[in-house]
Coordinates of C-alpha atoms in Angstrom, one line a residue:
M1 CA 226.8 27.2 203.7
N2 CA 227.4 28.2 207.0
N3 CA 224.3 28.4 209.0
N4 CA 225.4 31.9 210.2
N5 CA 224.6 32.5 206.4
I6 CA 220.4 31.7 206.6
P7 CA 218.6 34.6 207.2
T8 CA 216.6 34.5 210.6
P9 CA 214.4 33.2 211.8
Y10 CA 214.5 29.7 210.7
Y11 CA 213.7 26.0 212.6
I12 CA 216.4 23.7 212.2
V13 CA 215.6 20.2 213.0
Y14 CA 218.8 17.2 212.8
E15 CA 218.7 13.9 211.3
D16 CA 221.3 12.5 213.9
K17 CA 218.7 13.5 216.5
I18 CA 216.1 12.0 215.0
V19 CA 217.7 8.8 214.7
R20 CA 218.5 8.7 217.8
N21 CA 214.6 9.1 219.8
L22 CA 213.8 6.7 217.0
Q23 CA 216.3 3.9 218.3
L24 CA 215.7 4.1 221.6
L25 CA 211.4 4.2 220.6
K26 CA 212.2 1.0 218.7
R27 CA 214.5 -0.6 221.6
V28 CA 211.5 -0.6 223.4
E29 CA 209.2 -1.6 221.1
E30 CA 210.7 -4.8 220.2
E31 CA 211.7 -5.3 223.9
A32 CA 208.7 -4.6 225.8
D33 CA 206.3 -6.6 222.8
V34 CA 204.6 -3.0 222.2
K35 CA 203.3 -1.5 218.9
I36 CA 204.9 2.5 218.9
I37 CA 202.8 4.9 216.5
M38 CA 203.7 8.4 215.9
A39 CA 200.8 10.9 216.9
F40 CA 201.0 13.7 214.4
K41 CA 199.6 16.3 216.9
A42 CA 203.3 16.9 217.8
N43 CA 205.0 16.9 215.1
S44 CA 204.0 17.0 211.1
L45 CA 207.0 17.9 209.4
W46 CA 206.0 15.3 206.6
K47 CA 209.6 16.3 204.8
T48 CA 211.2 14.5 207.7
F49 CA 209.3 11.2 207.6
P50 CA 211.5 9.8 205.4
I51 CA 213.8 9.5 208.0
I52 CA 210.8 8.3 210.5
K53 CA 209.9 5.5 207.6
R54 CA 213.1 4.1 208.4
Y55 CA 211.7 2.5 212.2
F56 CA 208.0 3.5 212.5
T57 CA 205.7 3.5 209.7
S58 CA 202.1 3.7 212.4
S59 CA 200.5 7.0 213.1
T60 CA 197.7 8.3 215.3
A61 CA 195.4 11.0 213.7
S62 CA 193.2 13.2 215.5
S63 CA 191.2 14.3 211.9
L64 CA 190.8 13.9 208.1
N65 CA 194.3 15.8 207.5
E66 CA 196.4 14.4 209.6
M67 CA 195.4 10.7 208.2
R68 CA 195.8 11.9 204.6
L69 CA 199.3 13.0 205.8
S70 CA 199.7 9.6 207.4
L71 CA 198.4 7.7 203.7
D72 CA 200.4 10.4 201.5
Y73 CA 203.8 10.2 203.6
L74 CA 204.3 7.6 206.1
G75 CA 202.2 4.4 206.2
H76 CA 198.5 3.0 205.7
D77 CA 198.4 1.7 209.1
V78 CA 196.4 4.7 210.9
H79 CA 195.0 4.4 214.1
A80 CA 192.0 7.3 214.4
Y81 CA 190.6 9.1 217.3
C82 CA 188.1 12.2 217.5
P83 CA 186.0 13.6 220.0
V84 CA 183.2 13.0 217.5
Y85 CA 182.9 11.7 214.0
T86 CA 180.2 13.5 211.9
D87 CA 178.2 11.9 209.1
A88 CA 179.8 13.6 206.2
T89 CA 183.8 12.4 207.5
F90 CA 183.5 9.5 208.9
P91 CA 183.3 7.3 205.3
Q92 CA 186.5 8.7 205.0
F93 CA 188.2 7.4 208.2
L94 CA 186.6 4.1 207.7
A95 CA 188.4 4.3 204.3
G96 CA 191.9 4.9 205.5
C97 CA 191.8 3.7 209.0
S98 CA 192.7 0.5 210.6
H99 CA 191.5 1.3 214.5
I100 CA 189.0 4.1 214.9
T101 CA 188.5 4.8 218.9
F102 CA 185.2 6.8 219.4
N103 CA 184.7 9.0 223.0
S104 CA 181.2 7.8 223.7
I105 CA 179.0 4.4 223.7
A106 CA 176.7 7.1 222.0
Q107 CA 179.4 7.8 219.2
F108 CA 180.0 4.5 218.4
E109 CA 176.0 3.4 219.0
H110 CA 176.1 6.0 215.8
F111 CA 178.6 4.6 213.5
K112 CA 178.4 1.1 214.2
P113 CA 176.0 0.1 211.3
A114 CA 178.3 1.8 209.1
I115 CA 181.1 -0.3 210.9
D116 CA 179.4 -3.4 210.1
R117 CA 178.9 -2.4 206.7
W118 CA 182.6 -1.6 206.0
N119 CA 183.6 -5.0 207.6
V120 CA 181.3 -7.5 205.4
S121 CA 182.3 -5.5 202.0
H122 CA 186.1 -5.3 203.0
P123 CA 187.3 -8.6 204.7
D124 CA 190.6 -8.2 203.7
S125 CA 191.1 -4.5 205.8
P126 CA 188.5 -4.2 208.3
V127 CA 188.4 -1.9 211.2
S128 CA 189.1 -2.4 214.6
A129 CA 186.7 -0.3 216.8
G130 CA 187.9 1.1 220.2
L131 CA 186.2 3.2 222.6
R132 CA 187.8 5.7 225.1
V133 CA 187.6 5.7 228.6
N134 CA 188.9 8.0 231.5
P135 CA 190.7 6.4 234.5
H136 CA 190.4 9.5 236.5
C137 CA 194.0 9.5 237.6
S138 CA 195.3 13.0 237.3
V139 CA 199.4 12.9 237.1
I140 CA 199.8 16.2 234.9
E141 CA 200.1 19.5 236.7
T142 CA 198.9 21.9 234.0
D143 CA 195.1 21.6 233.9
I144 CA 195.1 22.3 230.0
Y145 CA 197.0 19.1 229.2
N146 CA 195.1 17.3 231.8
P147 CA 192.6 14.8 229.9
C148 CA 191.3 13.5 233.6
V149 CA 190.5 16.6 235.1
P150 CA 187.3 16.9 236.9
G151 CA 184.3 17.3 234.2
S152 CA 186.6 16.5 231.6
R153 CA 185.2 15.6 227.9
F154 CA 186.9 12.6 226.9
G155 CA 186.0 8.8 227.6
E156 CA 183.5 6.9 229.5
S157 CA 183.2 6.4 233.0
A158 CA 183.2 2.9 234.4
S159 CA 179.9 3.1 236.0
A160 CA 178.8 3.2 232.3
L161 CA 180.3 0.2 231.3
S162 CA 179.8 -2.2 234.6
A163 CA 177.9 -4.6 232.6
G164 CA 180.3 -4.6 229.9
L165 CA 181.5 -3.7 226.4
P166 CA 179.1 -2.9 223.8
E167 CA 179.2 -5.1 221.0
G168 CA 181.3 -5.0 218.6
I169 CA 184.2 -3.1 220.5
E170 CA 187.3 -4.5 220.3
G171 CA 189.8 -2.4 222.3
L172 CA 190.3 -0.1 224.7
H173 CA 191.8 3.9 225.2
F174 CA 192.8 6.3 227.4
H175 CA 195.1 8.9 227.2
A176 CA 196.2 10.4 230.6
L177 CA 200.1 11.3 230.1
C178 CA 201.4 14.6 229.4
E179 CA 205.7 14.2 228.9
S180 CA 205.0 11.9 231.6
D181 CA 207.8 9.0 233.2
S182 CA 206.9 5.4 233.3
H183 CA 206.3 5.7 236.9
D184 CA 203.7 7.8 236.1
L185 CA 202.2 5.5 233.7
A186 CA 202.0 2.6 236.4
K187 CA 200.0 4.9 238.7
V188 CA 197.4 5.2 235.9
L189 CA 197.4 1.7 235.1
E190 CA 196.7 0.6 238.6
A191 CA 193.8 2.9 238.6
L192 CA 192.5 1.6 234.9
K193 CA 192.5 -2.1 236.6
Q194 CA 190.7 -1.1 239.4
Q195 CA 188.1 0.4 237.3
Y196 CA 188.3 -1.7 234.3
G197 CA 189.9 -4.2 235.4
H198 CA 186.4 -6.5 234.5
L199 CA 187.2 -5.6 230.6
L200 CA 190.7 -6.3 230.0
P201 CA 190.7 -9.7 229.7
N202 CA 188.0 -9.8 227.0
I203 CA 189.7 -6.8 224.3
K204 CA 192.1 -7.4 221.5
W205 CA 193.9 -4.5 222.0
L206 CA 194.9 -1.5 224.6
N207 CA 196.1 1.9 223.8
M208 CA 197.6 3.8 226.2
G209 CA 197.7 7.1 224.3
G210 CA 200.6 9.8 224.3
G211 CA 202.4 11.2 226.8
H212 CA 205.2 8.9 227.1
L213 CA 208.6 10.8 227.1
M214 CA 210.5 8.0 226.9
T215 CA 213.3 9.9 224.9
R216 CA 213.8 12.5 228.0
K217 CA 217.3 12.0 230.0
G218 CA 216.3 10.2 233.4
Y219 CA 213.0 8.7 231.7
D220 CA 213.3 5.0 233.4
I221 CA 213.2 2.5 230.5
E222 CA 214.0 -0.5 232.2
F223 CA 211.0 -0.1 234.4
L224 CA 208.7 0.7 231.5
I225 CA 209.8 -2.6 229.7
S226 CA 209.1 -4.7 233.2
L227 CA 206.1 -2.9 233.2
M228 CA 205.1 -4.0 229.8
R229 CA 206.0 -7.2 230.7
Q230 CA 203.7 -7.7 233.8
L231 CA 201.0 -6.4 232.0
H232 CA 201.8 -9.1 229.1
E233 CA 201.6 -11.7 231.8
E234 CA 198.6 -10.4 233.0
Y235 CA 196.4 -10.2 230.1
P236 CA 198.0 -12.2 227.0
G237 CA 195.7 -11.7 224.4
M238 CA 196.0 -8.3 224.8
K239 CA 197.8 -6.3 222.3
I240 CA 199.6 -3.0 223.3
I241 CA 199.7 0.4 221.4
M242 CA 201.3 3.0 222.5
E243 CA 201.4 7.0 220.7
P244 CA 204.2 9.2 222.0
G245 CA 204.1 12.3 220.4
S246 CA 207.1 14.2 221.8
A247 CA 209.0 11.4 222.3
F248 CA 209.9 11.3 218.6
T249 CA 211.3 14.3 218.0
W250 CA 211.9 15.6 221.6
Q251 CA 215.3 18.2 221.7
T252 CA 215.5 17.3 217.7
G253 CA 215.6 21.2 216.6
D254 CA 215.9 24.7 217.5
L255 CA 214.5 28.1 216.2
V256 CA 217.3 30.4 215.5
T257 CA 216.7 34.2 216.3
E258 CA 218.2 37.7 216.1
V259 CA 218.2 40.3 218.7
L260 CA 216.9 43.5 216.8
D261 CA 216.3 45.8 219.4
V262 CA 216.9 45.8 223.2
V263 CA 214.8 48.0 225.5
E264 CA 214.1 49.0 229.2
D265 CA 211.5 49.9 231.4
A266 CA 211.2 49.6 235.2
G267 CA 214.2 48.2 235.3
I268 CA 213.8 45.1 232.8
K269 CA 215.5 44.9 230.1
T270 CA 213.7 43.2 226.9
A271 CA 215.7 42.0 223.8
I272 CA 213.1 42.1 221.1
I273 CA 213.9 39.2 218.6
D274 CA 212.6 38.9 214.8
A275 CA 210.4 35.8 215.9
S276 CA 207.4 35.5 217.9
F277 CA 206.3 33.6 221.1
A278 CA 202.2 34.2 219.9
C279 CA 202.7 33.1 216.7
H280 CA 206.3 31.1 216.2
M281 CA 206.2 29.6 219.7
P282 CA 202.9 29.7 221.5
D283 CA 202.8 26.5 223.3
C284 CA 205.5 28.6 225.7
L285 CA 202.6 30.9 226.4
E286 CA 200.1 28.2 226.8
M287 CA 201.7 25.5 229.0
P288 CA 203.5 27.8 229.7
Y289 CA 207.6 26.8 230.0
K290 CA 210.7 28.9 229.4
P291 CA 213.0 27.0 226.5
A292 CA 216.7 26.9 227.1
I293 CA 218.8 29.4 225.1
A294 CA 222.5 28.0 223.8
E295 CA 223.9 31.6 223.8
A296 CA 222.6 31.7 228.0
F297 CA 223.6 30.4 231.2
P298 CA 222.2 26.9 232.0
E299 CA 219.5 26.3 234.2
G300 CA 218.2 23.4 235.5
D301 CA 218.6 19.8 234.1
N302 CA 218.8 19.8 230.3
D303 CA 220.8 17.5 228.6
D304 CA 221.5 20.1 225.0
L305 CA 222.9 22.8 226.5
R306 CA 225.9 23.3 224.5
V307 CA 227.5 26.5 224.9
K308 CA 228.6 27.6 228.6
D309 CA 232.0 26.1 230.1
T310 CA 232.3 25.4 233.5
H311 CA 233.0 28.6 235.2
A312 CA 230.4 30.5 233.7
G313 CA 229.0 30.9 237.3
D314 CA 231.8 32.9 238.3
R315 CA 231.1 35.2 235.5
E316 CA 228.7 38.4 235.6
R317 CA 225.3 38.1 234.4
H318 CA 223.3 40.6 232.0
T319 CA 219.3 39.7 232.4
Y320 CA 217.2 40.0 229.9
R321 CA 213.8 39.1 228.6
L322 CA 212.6 38.0 225.5
G323 CA 210.2 40.0 223.9
G324 CA 208.7 38.7 220.5
N325 CA 207.8 40.9 217.1
S326 CA 203.8 41.1 217.2
C327 CA 201.5 44.0 218.9
L328 CA 200.8 41.4 221.4
S329 CA 201.6 43.0 225.1
G330 CA 202.0 39.5 226.8
D331 CA 204.2 38.3 223.1
F332 CA 207.2 38.0 225.8
V333 CA 209.3 35.4 228.0
G334 CA 212.0 35.5 230.4
D335 CA 214.1 36.0 232.2
W336 CA 217.3 34.5 230.9
D337 CA 221.0 35.4 231.9
F338 CA 223.9 35.9 229.5
D339 CA 227.4 36.4 230.2
H340 CA 227.6 40.2 228.4
P341 CA 224.9 42.7 227.3
L342 CA 222.8 42.0 224.4
Q343 CA 223.1 44.0 221.2
P344 CA 220.8 44.0 218.1
G345 CA 222.6 41.3 215.3
E346 CA 223.1 38.6 217.9
R347 CA 222.0 35.3 217.1
L348 CA 220.2 33.4 219.9
T349 CA 219.6 29.7 219.5
L350 CA 216.3 28.8 221.0
L351 CA 216.5 24.8 221.9
D352 CA 213.9 22.1 221.4
M353 CA 211.7 23.9 219.1
N354 CA 210.5 20.9 217.0
H355 CA 207.8 19.1 219.0
Y356 CA 204.1 20.7 219.8
T357 CA 205.9 23.8 217.8
T358 CA 205.6 24.1 214.3
V359 CA 202.2 22.3 214.6
K360 CA 201.1 24.8 216.8
T361 CA 202.4 28.2 214.7
N362 CA 199.6 30.6 213.5
M363 CA 199.9 34.1 211.5
F364 CA 198.7 36.4 214.2
N365 CA 199.7 40.0 212.5
G366 CA 200.5 38.3 209.5
I367 CA 204.4 38.1 210.9
Q368 CA 206.0 36.0 208.4
H369 CA 207.0 32.3 209.5
P370 CA 210.3 30.8 209.9
S371 CA 211.9 29.2 207.4
I372 CA 212.2 25.1 208.2
W373 CA 215.5 24.0 207.7
L374 CA 216.8 19.9 208.2
Q375 CA 220.6 19.5 209.0
P376 CA 221.0 16.0 207.5
S377 CA 223.7 13.7 209.2
T378 CA 226.5 14.6 206.8
G379 CA 226.6 17.4 204.7
Q380 CA 225.3 20.7 204.4
P381 CA 221.6 21.9 205.7
I382 CA 218.6 21.5 203.5
K383 CA 215.9 23.7 203.3
L384 CA 212.3 22.4 203.3
R385 CA 210.3 25.3 203.5
E386 CA 210.3 29.1 203.1
F387 CA 207.2 31.0 203.7
T388 CA 205.7 33.9 202.0
Y389 CA 202.9 36.6 201.4
E390 CA 201.0 34.3 199.5
D391 CA 201.0 31.5 202.2
Y392 CA 199.1 34.5 204.9
R393 CA 196.9 36.0 201.9
D394 CA 196.1 32.3 200.8
R395 CA 195.1 31.1 204.3
M396 CA 193.1 34.5 204.8
S397 CA 191.0 34.1 201.6

């Protein structure tokens, strides 16, 4: 099948690009002697999990649904973290997880009797309890993604643990990064040692959360490996866990759309496409960020721009916003420069639309979801999912 025959809009993910990322992550796991687990909050396209299972089978879950998805399609080593657990759901977490991290001492103390009973009755599959801490080291510019912002609801402060960890806590967890580099991690680790260093020699594991964008161009892999080796030397009995989200599927998929109309107001030209930023790419509005478009002039440092030649800067530029097809006034992002006036019927390829994209989609306005396709390393694209009216109807009850 020629991709031009696939009706727009559609997401397409590429097996060879996923494998490229997985191979790099596996190298880090082996050379740095760390355990890398997949964070479903960044990507839950379970029909691509057979590719991931060749390299990784452990996951982190922030809900029962994510836990069940791993048990069904990825693997049975599930590490759970939720800001709060409930009496109704906690027994299911106990039955499905190997590690459970609590956000507060109060939550741990509430559920400790249940953990103790489980571990006595299931000696072959005990659950290891952990506690989230807040190193109060902010390396993230966007507050909505910053778990260390003042007033954060995430993790216990060092002052609450000055006398040590509660009995039964075996590990510590922190999450302080977002699409960050290994040098940012070094800053956070230094803050962690200053505040919680008295606890580190006595724990079995340290989960350093997500935000480690190892597969991004320019990420300092060698520094990360040396940093982890140094950490092992300082705390030889401590296992290190990392749960990157974006890194697994960074630059592994696109969203292909079609221009349906071009409108102009106050000198601003908007190409209205058959997809919606609000519905299909909400992270673009939330973060916010502007995705690269393959057919547009390149901007900045992007290692997946594919179409412009080296003389592109000498050609005439035509500037457009892209407008989504919902009724939300703010459903637009811009501006991009093209080498020709856009016309209805043209296809535009929005790059890097796999991580933190499909997991955040919604059905506002009842707008039809893009279909989802997989491009295998060889052969024709395979349709993974096509959405229907019934998907919208059933979700709305």
